C-alpha cells in the first residue's frame, strides 16, 4: 500500500499563516517534491494584509494593492483553499470549511483532514455594548476598512463644502477616534495630515475648521511603546490641535452624536473604533483549550496544550513570554506573530523528522509609530527618537518587514513617487456601489446615500 503524504493544514492567511506556510515550503522542499508532504492554506481572502501599512493606505501614501500580499503567488508549493474554517474535530482530525459557494448557512461544510494543524485566524475588533456603536462605528483592521475610511473622510469634506446647514457642516468636519493604541493614533495622525492637505482644494474649508478628537479610557496613549513615547506622541498630537481626552470613555453615539463620559457631546458623522482586539470567535468551535480572553492555550513550543497535532501562534494564541518573569504572555503584535510563525514552521518540520521542537523566545527591541508624513516616534533598545528620524526608522523597519522582495520594491517605488508628486485626494467611495449607475439607468435603483 502506498503511504499517504502527511497533510499540514494552515487555517488563516495573515501574518502567521503566510510566514508559516512560506517557511514550511522552503524547509520541506525535498518532501514536497517527493510527494511525502502536502500543505494547504485555508483563508477567506486570497491575500495577506500587512496591517502596519493600513494607516498609510488610509492617508493615500500607499495604494491598497501594495499593502496586501497575494497568497497564491507567494506560496506556489502550497494549495490555497478560499474559505472560512467554521469548526475543528480534533478527534477525527478534520477541519470544517465554509467555501464561498457554500455561503448558504444550511450548506454542508467541506471537511478537510489533517495530520498537523496550524490555527491562525488572528483577532477581531474588541467592541463594547455602547449604544449606537454597532450602527455607526467604523473599524480599522482590514484594507477594506482603511480605504472605506479614507473615502468617507474625503466625502465629509465634500458634504461640508456643499451644504448650507451649519449643523450638518460641523458634524461632517468632526472626526472622533476611540482608542489610543497604535491603530487609533496612527490612523488619526495620518488622516488628519491628509485632511489638512486636502483643504487646499476646497474653496470654503480651512484646515482649522476640522475637529479631531481622540478618546482614550486610560491615562496615556501608545501604551505599547512605554511612557516617554506616549508622552511625546500626546504633546505632538495636542500641538497639532488634536483634542486628546484621556481617562474618558465613549458613552453612546446615537443620532450622529458622540457622548463622552466627561459630559461633552460631539455631533459627528465619523466615529472610528480602535480599542484593541480579541481572539477570533471561531476558536470556541475548534475543540481547543482557551484562556479567559478566548485565546488558544499554547506551550512555549507553540503546541496547543493537551491536544495532539494542533499548533497556534499570533493574535489567536496565548503564548508564554519566556523573556519575562512569571506568567506573562506575548503581546498580540506583528513582531511576535512573524517570529512565532518561523519557530512554528521549524517545530513542525522537526516533529515530522522525529526531532524535538524548540521553545519560542523573543525579546522585543523596540517599537515605532508614524504620526503622519515626516513625523513619528520610536523606541529602539531603550532610546527614544522622534520627528523625522523616527519616521524614517518607521519606514525603513516596515520596508524590511513587509513580505517578498517584489512587494518591497513596489512600496519603495510608490514612496519615491509620492515624494516627487503631491498626494492624491480623490474619494472613490462610489467603488463600493459599482452597480448604482447602471441600476439608475435601468430605472431599478436610486443613488446610494452618503453616510
Ligand atoms: C491598523 C493596525 C496596525 C498595526 N500595526 C502594527 C505595528 O505597527 N506593529 C506590530 O507589531 N503590529 C501591528 N499590528 C498588529 C498586527 O498586525 C497583528 O498582531 C498581526 O497581524 C497578527 O497576526 P495573525 O496572523 O495572528 O493575524 P492576522 O494577520 O489578522 O491574520 C488572520 C488571518 O486569518 C484569516 N481568518 C479569519 N477567520 C478565519 C477562519 N474562520 N478561517 C480561516 N481563516 C480565517 C483572516 O482572513 C486573516 O487572513 C497592527 C494591527 C492593526 C489592525
Short mmCIF file of C-alpha atoms and ligand atoms in Angstrom, two decimals:
data_model
loop_
_atom_site.label_atom_id
_atom_site.label_comp_id
_atom_site.label_asym_id
_atom_site.label_seq_id
_atom_site.Cartn_x
_atom_site.Cartn_y
_atom_site.Cartn_z
CA UNK A 1 0.00 0.00 0.00
CA UNK A 2 1.38 3.49 -0.86
CA UNK A 3 1.92 5.80 2.11
CA UNK A 4 -0.37 8.86 2.23
CA UNK A 5 1.54 12.20 2.27
CA UNK A 6 1.48 14.00 5.62
CA UNK A 7 -1.04 16.81 5.30
CA UNK A 8 -0.27 20.15 7.04
CA UNK A 9 -3.27 22.47 7.15
CA UNK A 10 -2.79 26.16 7.95
CA UNK A 11 -6.05 27.88 8.97
CA UNK A 12 -5.56 31.62 8.36
CA UNK A 13 -3.66 33.56 5.71
CA UNK A 14 -2.42 36.53 7.76
CA UNK A 15 0.97 37.15 9.35
CA UNK A 16 1.18 33.73 11.00
CA UNK A 17 -0.44 31.80 8.14
CA UNK A 18 1.69 33.30 5.39
CA UNK A 19 5.03 33.17 7.22
CA UNK A 20 4.43 29.63 8.50
CA UNK A 21 3.46 28.27 5.07
CA UNK A 22 6.29 30.18 3.39
CA UNK A 23 8.88 28.74 5.75
CA UNK A 24 7.38 25.24 5.55
CA UNK A 25 7.53 25.18 1.75
CA UNK A 26 11.24 26.03 1.96
CA UNK A 27 12.14 23.72 4.86
CA UNK A 28 10.17 20.80 3.41
CA UNK A 29 11.10 21.38 -0.25
CA UNK A 30 12.51 17.87 -0.61
CA UNK A 31 9.47 16.18 0.98
CA UNK A 32 7.10 18.30 -1.13
CA UNK A 33 8.94 17.31 -4.33
CA UNK A 34 8.79 13.63 -3.38
CA UNK A 35 5.10 13.88 -2.54
CA UNK A 36 5.68 12.94 1.13
CA UNK A 37 4.05 16.16 2.37
CA UNK A 38 1.16 18.42 1.30
CA UNK A 39 0.47 21.90 2.64
CA UNK A 40 -2.96 23.56 2.40
CA UNK A 41 -3.64 27.16 3.45
CA UNK A 42 -7.29 27.99 4.18
CA UNK A 43 -8.36 31.63 4.40
CA UNK A 44 -11.39 33.67 3.32
CA UNK A 45 -9.25 36.18 1.39
CA UNK A 46 -6.61 35.21 -1.18
CA UNK A 47 -4.22 37.76 0.27
CA UNK A 48 -2.39 38.63 3.48
CA UNK A 49 -2.86 42.19 4.75
CA UNK A 50 0.24 43.91 6.09
CA UNK A 51 -1.72 45.75 8.79
CA UNK A 52 1.05 48.15 9.91
CA UNK A 53 0.66 49.82 6.49
CA UNK A 54 -3.10 50.41 6.85
CA UNK A 55 -2.76 53.97 8.25
CA UNK A 56 -0.62 54.92 5.24
CA UNK A 57 -3.13 53.29 2.89
CA UNK A 58 -5.91 55.31 4.54
CA UNK A 59 -3.92 58.51 4.04
CA UNK A 60 -3.22 57.67 0.39
CA UNK A 61 0.57 57.33 0.84
CA UNK A 62 0.31 53.70 -0.32
CA UNK A 63 -2.17 52.19 -2.74
CA UNK A 64 -4.33 49.34 -1.39
CA UNK A 65 -2.84 46.67 -3.63
CA UNK A 66 0.62 47.33 -2.18
CA UNK A 67 -0.41 46.62 1.40
CA UNK A 68 -1.63 43.14 0.54
CA UNK A 69 0.38 40.07 -0.48
CA UNK A 70 -1.22 37.55 -2.88
CA UNK A 71 -1.04 34.14 -1.19
CA UNK A 72 -1.18 32.05 -4.35
CA UNK A 73 1.83 33.83 -5.83
CA UNK A 74 3.96 33.73 -2.68
CA UNK A 75 3.08 30.12 -1.81
CA UNK A 76 3.46 28.28 -5.14
CA UNK A 77 4.15 24.92 -3.47
CA UNK A 78 1.11 25.10 -1.19
CA UNK A 79 -2.52 24.57 -2.10
CA UNK A 80 -4.78 27.53 -1.32
CA UNK A 81 -8.40 26.95 -0.37
CA UNK A 82 -10.64 30.04 -0.26
CA UNK A 83 -12.96 29.56 2.69
CA UNK A 84 -13.58 30.02 6.37
CA UNK A 85 -12.83 27.36 8.95
CA UNK A 86 -16.03 27.00 10.97
CA UNK A 87 -15.06 24.17 13.34
CA UNK A 88 -12.38 21.57 14.09
CA UNK A 89 -12.89 17.97 15.14
CA UNK A 90 -9.61 17.26 16.90
CA UNK A 91 -10.57 13.60 17.49
CA UNK A 92 -11.23 12.85 13.82
CA UNK A 93 -8.50 15.35 12.80
CA UNK A 94 -10.71 17.24 10.36
CA UNK A 95 -11.48 20.92 9.84
CA UNK A 96 -14.87 22.08 8.60
CA UNK A 97 -14.65 24.76 5.94
CA UNK A 98 -17.35 27.04 4.55
CA UNK A 99 -16.32 27.88 0.98
CA UNK A 100 -17.63 30.91 -0.98
CA UNK A 101 -20.17 28.76 -2.89
CA UNK A 102 -21.40 27.30 0.36
CA UNK A 103 -22.21 30.67 1.96
CA UNK A 104 -25.76 29.50 2.44
CA UNK A 105 -25.84 28.71 6.19
CA UNK A 106 -27.50 25.32 5.55
CA UNK A 107 -24.88 24.18 3.06
CA UNK A 108 -22.83 21.19 4.16
CA UNK A 109 -19.28 22.37 5.08
CA UNK A 110 -16.30 20.90 3.31
CA UNK A 111 -14.31 18.51 5.52
CA UNK A 112 -10.54 18.61 5.23
CA UNK A 113 -8.45 16.08 7.14
CA UNK A 114 -5.06 16.98 8.59
CA UNK A 115 -2.02 15.39 10.15
CA UNK A 116 -0.75 18.68 11.60
CA UNK A 117 -2.97 21.75 12.00
CA UNK A 118 -1.92 25.39 12.49
CA UNK A 119 -4.71 27.52 13.98
CA UNK A 120 -4.06 31.15 12.98
CA UNK A 121 -7.34 33.04 12.47
CA UNK A 122 -5.95 36.12 14.27
CA UNK A 123 -8.29 38.50 16.05
CA UNK A 124 -11.31 40.74 15.53
CA UNK A 125 -12.02 44.25 16.86
CA UNK A 126 -12.99 44.29 20.52
CA UNK A 127 -16.32 46.06 20.81
CA UNK A 128 -18.39 47.11 23.83
CA UNK A 129 -22.16 47.42 24.16
CA UNK A 130 -22.11 51.19 23.56
CA UNK A 131 -25.50 52.42 22.25
CA UNK A 132 -25.23 53.30 18.55
CA UNK A 133 -21.74 51.81 18.11
CA UNK A 134 -22.82 48.82 16.03
CA UNK A 135 -24.75 51.16 13.66
CA UNK A 136 -22.25 53.99 13.27
CA UNK A 137 -18.78 52.74 14.29
CA UNK A 138 -16.06 52.21 11.70
CA UNK A 139 -13.36 49.59 12.43
CA UNK A 140 -9.75 49.72 11.29
CA UNK A 141 -8.45 46.17 10.85
CA UNK A 142 -8.65 45.44 7.15
CA UNK A 143 -7.70 47.09 3.89
CA UNK A 144 -11.40 47.49 3.02
CA UNK A 145 -11.96 49.48 6.22
CA UNK A 146 -8.85 51.64 5.66
CA UNK A 147 -9.88 52.55 2.11
CA UNK A 148 -13.52 52.96 3.16
CA UNK A 149 -12.41 55.37 5.90
CA UNK A 150 -10.26 57.38 3.50
CA UNK A 151 -13.20 57.75 1.08
CA UNK A 152 -15.50 58.56 3.97
CA UNK A 153 -13.26 61.37 5.33
CA UNK A 154 -12.92 62.94 1.87
CA UNK A 155 -16.68 62.64 1.36
CA UNK A 156 -17.23 64.54 4.60
CA UNK A 157 -15.23 67.43 3.14
CA UNK A 158 -17.47 67.34 0.04
CA UNK A 159 -20.57 67.35 2.25
CA UNK A 160 -19.28 70.22 4.38
CA UNK A 161 -18.32 72.20 1.30
CA UNK A 162 -21.69 71.84 -0.39
CA UNK A 163 -24.19 72.21 2.47
CA UNK A 164 -25.78 75.42 3.74
CA UNK A 165 -26.83 73.76 7.00
CA UNK A 166 -24.24 74.69 9.65
CA UNK A 167 -25.14 71.72 11.88
CA UNK A 168 -24.51 69.27 9.02
CA UNK A 169 -21.27 71.07 8.20
CA UNK A 170 -20.00 70.94 11.79
CA UNK A 171 -20.84 67.25 12.13
CA UNK A 172 -19.15 66.47 8.80
CA UNK A 173 -15.97 68.25 9.93
CA UNK A 174 -15.78 66.48 13.31
CA UNK A 175 -13.85 63.19 13.41
CA UNK A 176 -13.93 61.10 16.59
CA UNK A 177 -11.47 58.24 17.16
CA UNK A 178 -11.89 55.95 20.17
CA UNK A 179 -8.79 54.05 21.36
CA UNK A 180 -5.28 55.47 21.79
CA UNK A 181 -3.24 52.40 20.83
CA UNK A 182 -1.13 52.15 17.69
CA UNK A 183 -4.01 51.66 15.26
CA UNK A 184 -6.06 54.63 16.57
CA UNK A 185 -3.16 57.07 16.97
CA UNK A 186 -1.55 56.26 13.62
CA UNK A 187 -4.86 56.30 11.73
CA UNK A 188 -5.90 59.63 13.25
CA UNK A 189 -2.50 61.25 12.70
CA UNK A 190 -2.27 60.11 9.06
CA UNK A 191 -5.86 61.10 8.24
CA UNK A 192 -5.51 64.47 9.93
CA UNK A 193 -2.45 65.11 7.79
CA UNK A 194 -4.37 64.11 4.68
CA UNK A 195 -7.44 66.18 5.69
CA UNK A 196 -5.37 69.32 6.24
CA UNK A 197 -3.66 68.83 2.89
CA UNK A 198 -6.98 68.21 1.10
CA UNK A 199 -8.42 71.51 2.41
CA UNK A 200 -6.31 73.49 -0.06
CA UNK A 201 -8.59 72.15 -2.83
CA UNK A 202 -11.82 73.30 -1.11
CA UNK A 203 -12.59 76.99 -1.57
CA UNK A 204 -14.67 77.21 1.63
CA UNK A 205 -12.97 74.89 4.19
CA UNK A 206 -9.97 75.93 6.27
CA UNK A 207 -7.83 73.24 7.98
CA UNK A 208 -8.54 74.81 11.42
CA UNK A 209 -12.24 74.06 10.94
CA UNK A 210 -11.62 70.31 11.08
CA UNK A 211 -12.05 68.94 14.62
CA UNK A 212 -10.14 65.76 15.50
CA UNK A 213 -10.93 64.11 18.83
CA UNK A 214 -9.07 61.14 20.32
CA UNK A 215 -10.86 59.42 23.22
CA UNK A 216 -8.79 57.11 25.43
CA UNK A 217 -10.11 55.31 28.51
CA UNK A 218 -6.74 55.09 30.29
CA UNK A 219 -4.40 57.90 31.33
CA UNK A 220 -1.97 57.55 28.39
CA UNK A 221 -1.69 56.79 24.69
CA UNK A 222 0.56 54.30 22.86
CA UNK A 223 0.93 52.13 25.99
CA UNK A 224 2.80 49.55 23.87
CA UNK A 225 5.73 51.95 23.39
CA UNK A 226 6.37 52.95 27.00
CA UNK A 227 5.65 56.14 28.93
CA UNK A 228 8.09 58.53 27.25
CA UNK A 229 6.96 57.59 23.75
CA UNK A 230 3.31 58.06 24.75
CA UNK A 231 4.05 61.46 26.32
CA UNK A 232 5.83 62.70 23.21
CA UNK A 233 3.05 61.47 20.92
CA UNK A 234 0.48 63.19 23.16
CA UNK A 235 2.37 66.50 23.01
CA UNK A 236 2.76 66.20 19.26
CA UNK A 237 -0.95 65.49 18.68
CA UNK A 238 -2.10 68.28 21.01
CA UNK A 239 0.34 70.63 19.28
CA UNK A 240 -1.49 69.82 16.05
CA UNK A 241 -4.82 70.77 17.64
CA UNK A 242 -5.99 67.20 18.16
CA UNK A 243 -8.36 67.20 21.13
CA UNK A 244 -6.98 64.21 23.11
CA UNK A 245 -9.23 63.23 26.01
CA UNK A 246 -7.53 60.82 28.43
CA UNK A 247 -9.36 58.81 31.12
CA UNK A 248 -12.53 59.32 29.08
CA UNK A 249 -14.97 56.81 27.58
CA UNK A 250 -17.48 56.90 24.76
CA UNK A 251 -20.90 56.56 26.42
CA UNK A 252 -23.05 56.49 23.27
CA UNK A 253 -23.08 57.52 19.64
CA UNK A 254 -26.73 57.56 18.65
CA UNK A 255 -28.27 60.07 16.23
CA UNK A 256 -24.83 61.06 14.94
CA UNK A 257 -23.75 62.43 18.34
CA UNK A 258 -20.79 61.09 20.32
CA UNK A 259 -21.48 61.44 24.04
CA UNK A 260 -18.38 61.14 26.25
CA UNK A 261 -18.03 60.26 29.93
CA UNK A 262 -16.71 63.79 30.68
CA UNK A 263 -20.20 65.06 29.81
CA UNK A 264 -19.30 66.53 26.42
CA UNK A 265 -21.42 65.90 23.29
CA UNK A 266 -19.97 65.99 19.77
CA UNK A 267 -22.22 65.88 16.71
CA UNK A 268 -20.21 63.82 14.18
CA UNK A 269 -20.64 61.67 11.10
CA UNK A 270 -17.34 59.82 11.73
CA UNK A 271 -16.71 57.50 14.65
CA UNK A 272 -13.65 55.25 14.33
CA UNK A 273 -13.40 52.45 16.91
CA UNK A 274 -9.90 51.05 17.59
CA UNK A 275 -9.95 49.92 21.22
CA UNK A 276 -7.95 46.75 20.71
CA UNK A 277 -8.64 43.22 19.60
CA UNK A 278 -9.93 39.92 20.92
CA UNK A 279 -9.09 36.44 19.67
CA UNK A 280 -11.20 35.24 16.74
CA UNK A 281 -14.52 33.76 17.99
CA UNK A 282 -14.23 30.70 15.70
CA UNK A 283 -11.70 29.30 18.20
CA UNK A 284 -14.60 28.43 20.51
CA UNK A 285 -15.70 25.78 17.95
CA UNK A 286 -12.25 24.31 17.47
CA UNK A 287 -12.14 21.89 20.42
CA UNK A 288 -9.03 23.52 21.90
CA UNK A 289 -8.47 24.94 25.43
CA UNK A 290 -8.95 28.70 25.64
CA UNK A 291 -7.86 31.22 28.27
CA UNK A 292 -10.19 33.80 29.85
CA UNK A 293 -9.68 36.09 26.84
CA UNK A 294 -10.59 33.42 24.29
CA UNK A 295 -7.00 32.74 23.14
CA UNK A 296 -5.72 29.23 22.50
CA UNK A 297 -3.57 28.00 25.39
CA UNK A 298 -0.16 27.12 23.96
CA UNK A 299 3.05 25.63 25.26
CA UNK A 300 6.31 27.59 24.75
CA UNK A 301 6.92 25.32 21.72
CA UNK A 302 3.65 26.67 20.20
CA UNK A 303 1.77 23.39 20.51
CA UNK A 304 -1.83 23.65 21.72
CA UNK A 305 -1.96 22.35 25.29
CA UNK A 306 -3.42 18.86 25.73
CA UNK A 307 -4.38 18.47 22.05
CA UNK A 308 -2.13 16.46 19.76
CA UNK A 309 -1.12 17.65 16.29
CA UNK A 310 -2.50 21.19 16.70
CA UNK A 311 -0.34 24.33 16.84
CA UNK A 312 -1.13 28.02 17.16
CA UNK A 313 0.51 31.47 17.20
CA UNK A 314 -0.17 35.18 16.72
CA UNK A 315 -3.18 37.14 17.96
CA UNK A 316 -5.20 33.93 18.36
CA UNK A 317 -2.75 32.32 20.77
CA UNK A 318 -1.77 32.70 24.44
CA UNK A 319 1.98 32.01 24.18
CA UNK A 320 4.17 32.28 27.29
CA UNK A 321 6.78 35.05 27.00
CA UNK A 322 9.93 33.32 28.26
CA UNK A 323 11.91 36.59 28.25
CA UNK A 324 9.78 37.93 31.11
CA UNK A 325 9.18 36.59 34.60
CA UNK A 326 6.06 34.99 35.89
CA UNK A 327 3.09 34.15 33.75
CA UNK A 328 3.49 36.91 31.15
CA UNK A 329 2.20 36.22 27.65
CA UNK A 330 3.46 37.51 24.31
CA UNK A 331 1.66 40.71 23.21
CA UNK A 332 -0.61 40.48 20.15
CA UNK A 333 1.57 42.19 17.58
CA UNK A 334 3.21 41.54 14.23
CA UNK A 335 6.70 41.36 15.79
CA UNK A 336 5.71 38.24 17.72
CA UNK A 337 3.39 36.83 15.03
CA UNK A 338 6.14 36.74 12.38
CA UNK A 339 8.78 35.26 14.67
CA UNK A 340 6.40 32.73 16.18
CA UNK A 341 5.42 31.65 12.66
CA UNK A 342 9.02 30.91 11.80
CA UNK A 343 9.56 28.94 15.03
CA UNK A 344 6.28 27.11 14.45
CA UNK A 345 7.29 26.06 10.91
CA UNK A 346 10.66 24.85 12.20
CA UNK A 347 8.99 22.91 15.01
CA UNK A 348 6.55 21.17 12.64
CA UNK A 349 9.47 20.30 10.36
CA UNK A 350 11.42 18.92 13.34
CA UNK A 351 8.42 16.88 14.51
CA UNK A 352 7.89 15.33 11.06
CA UNK A 353 11.57 14.37 11.07
CA UNK A 354 11.31 12.81 14.53
CA UNK A 355 13.19 15.60 16.34
CA UNK A 356 12.07 17.59 19.42
CA UNK A 357 10.56 21.09 18.99
CA UNK A 358 12.26 24.22 20.38
CA UNK A 359 10.76 26.86 22.68
CA UNK A 360 9.79 30.27 21.28
CA UNK A 361 11.74 33.14 22.81
CA UNK A 362 11.98 36.71 21.52
CA UNK A 363 12.92 39.93 23.29
CA UNK A 364 11.36 42.97 21.59
CA UNK A 365 13.99 45.56 20.63
CA UNK A 366 11.55 48.46 20.46
CA UNK A 367 8.58 49.95 18.67
CA UNK A 368 7.90 52.59 16.05
CA UNK A 369 4.85 54.64 15.09
CA UNK A 370 4.16 57.10 12.33
CA UNK A 371 2.31 60.32 13.17
CA UNK A 372 1.72 61.43 9.58
CA UNK A 373 4.06 62.43 6.78
CA UNK A 374 7.64 63.09 8.08
CA UNK A 375 6.59 62.73 11.74
CA UNK A 376 6.96 59.77 14.07
CA UNK A 377 8.04 58.31 17.40
CA UNK A 378 10.28 55.34 18.09
CA UNK A 379 11.88 53.50 21.00
CA UNK A 380 14.87 51.39 19.99
CA UNK A 381 16.80 49.46 22.66
CA UNK A 382 15.59 51.89 25.33
CA UNK A 383 16.48 55.06 23.35
CA UNK A 384 13.73 57.43 22.26
CA UNK A 385 13.72 59.04 18.84
CA UNK A 386 11.12 61.49 17.48
CA UNK A 387 10.19 63.60 14.46
CA UNK A 388 11.72 62.96 11.03
CA UNK A 389 14.39 60.44 12.21
CA UNK A 390 11.67 58.34 13.89
CA UNK A 391 9.52 58.49 10.78
CA UNK A 392 12.47 57.32 8.65
CA UNK A 393 13.13 54.46 11.09
CA UNK A 394 9.43 53.56 10.90
CA UNK A 395 9.56 53.38 7.10
CA UNK A 396 12.89 51.51 6.97
CA UNK A 397 11.69 49.00 9.57
CA UNK A 398 8.43 48.20 7.80
CA UNK A 399 10.08 48.11 4.38
CA UNK A 400 12.38 45.45 5.78
CA UNK A 401 9.44 43.54 7.27
CA UNK A 402 6.84 43.56 4.50
CA UNK A 403 6.96 40.12 2.84
CA UNK A 404 8.63 39.45 -0.51
CA UNK A 405 11.25 41.40 -2.43
CA UNK A 406 8.70 42.24 -5.12
CA UNK A 407 6.43 43.99 -2.58
CA UNK A 408 9.36 45.89 -1.04
CA UNK A 409 10.32 47.29 -4.46
CA UNK A 410 6.72 48.34 -5.18
CA UNK A 411 6.36 50.06 -1.81
CA UNK A 412 9.71 51.85 -2.19
CA UNK A 413 8.81 52.97 -5.72
CA UNK A 414 5.49 54.32 -4.50
CA UNK A 415 7.08 56.24 -1.61
CA UNK A 416 9.66 57.69 -4.01
CA UNK A 417 6.98 58.83 -6.47
CA UNK A 418 4.93 60.29 -3.63
CA UNK A 419 7.99 62.36 -2.68
CA UNK A 420 8.03 63.86 -6.20
CA UNK A 421 4.30 64.46 -6.68
CA UNK A 422 1.52 65.73 -4.45
CA UNK A 423 -0.68 63.13 -2.81
CA UNK A 424 -3.98 62.07 -4.41
CA UNK A 425 -7.02 63.36 -2.56
CA UNK A 426 -9.84 61.96 -4.64
CA UNK A 427 -12.58 59.95 -2.94
CA UNK A 428 -13.61 56.80 -4.78
CA UNK A 429 -16.46 55.93 -2.43
CA UNK A 430 -18.63 55.08 -5.46
CA UNK A 431 -16.43 51.97 -5.92
CA UNK A 432 -18.37 50.49 -3.02
CA UNK A 433 -21.55 50.60 -5.17
CA UNK A 434 -20.36 49.56 -8.63
CA UNK A 435 -23.89 48.79 -9.93
CA UNK A 436 -25.51 52.02 -8.73
CA UNK A 437 -25.04 53.92 -12.02
CA UNK A 438 -26.41 51.07 -14.12
CA UNK A 439 -29.34 50.49 -11.77
CA UNK A 440 -30.24 54.16 -12.10
CA UNK A 441 -30.03 53.89 -15.90
CA UNK A 442 -32.20 50.77 -15.81
CA UNK A 443 -34.67 52.54 -13.54
CA UNK A 444 -34.37 49.91 -10.80
CA UNK A 445 -32.29 51.75 -8.23
CA UNK A 446 -31.54 55.11 -6.67
CA UNK A 447 -28.20 56.74 -5.88
CA UNK A 448 -26.61 55.38 -2.67
CA UNK A 449 -26.98 57.60 0.40
CA UNK A 450 -23.84 59.13 1.79
CA UNK A 451 -23.03 58.02 5.30
C1 LIG B 1 -4.18 49.04 11.91
C2 LIG B 1 -3.20 48.09 12.53
C3 LIG B 1 -1.86 48.46 12.64
C4 LIG B 1 -0.96 47.59 13.24
N1 LIG B 1 0.36 48.00 13.33
C5 LIG B 1 1.25 47.18 13.91
C6 LIG B 1 2.62 47.58 14.01
O1 LIG B 1 2.99 48.68 13.59
N2 LIG B 1 3.49 46.71 14.59
C7 LIG B 1 3.10 45.48 15.06
O2 LIG B 1 3.94 44.72 15.57
N3 LIG B 1 1.82 45.07 14.98
C8 LIG B 1 0.88 45.89 14.41
N4 LIG B 1 -0.43 45.49 14.31
C9 LIG B 1 -0.82 44.15 14.84
C10 LIG B 1 -0.52 43.03 13.86
O3 LIG B 1 -0.94 43.36 12.56
C11 LIG B 1 -1.17 41.72 14.32
O4 LIG B 1 -0.70 41.44 15.61
C12 LIG B 1 -0.84 40.56 13.39
O5 LIG B 1 -1.46 40.77 12.14
C13 LIG B 1 -1.33 39.22 13.97
O6 LIG B 1 -1.09 38.21 13.03
P1 LIG B 1 -2.11 36.97 12.91
O7 LIG B 1 -1.59 36.10 11.83
O8 LIG B 1 -2.33 36.37 14.25
O9 LIG B 1 -3.49 37.61 12.48
P2 LIG B 1 -3.85 38.28 11.07
O10 LIG B 1 -2.65 38.84 10.41
O11 LIG B 1 -5.00 39.20 11.34
O12 LIG B 1 -4.35 37.05 10.19
C14 LIG B 1 -5.52 36.32 10.46
C15 LIG B 1 -5.93 35.63 9.17
O13 LIG B 1 -6.89 34.64 9.44
C16 LIG B 1 -7.95 34.73 8.49
N5 LIG B 1 -9.16 34.17 9.09
C17 LIG B 1 -10.03 34.76 9.92
N6 LIG B 1 -11.02 33.91 10.25
C18 LIG B 1 -10.74 32.74 9.64
C19 LIG B 1 -11.39 31.48 9.58
N7 LIG B 1 -12.52 31.25 10.24
N8 LIG B 1 -10.83 30.51 8.83
C20 LIG B 1 -9.68 30.74 8.16
N9 LIG B 1 -9.03 31.91 8.17
C21 LIG B 1 -9.55 32.89 8.90
C22 LIG B 1 -8.03 36.22 8.21
O14 LIG B 1 -8.72 36.47 7.00
C23 LIG B 1 -6.55 36.56 8.16
O15 LIG B 1 -6.03 36.26 6.89
C24 LIG B 1 -1.38 46.33 13.71
C25 LIG B 1 -2.72 45.96 13.60
C26 LIG B 1 -3.63 46.83 13.02
C27 LIG B 1 -5.08 46.41 12.90
#
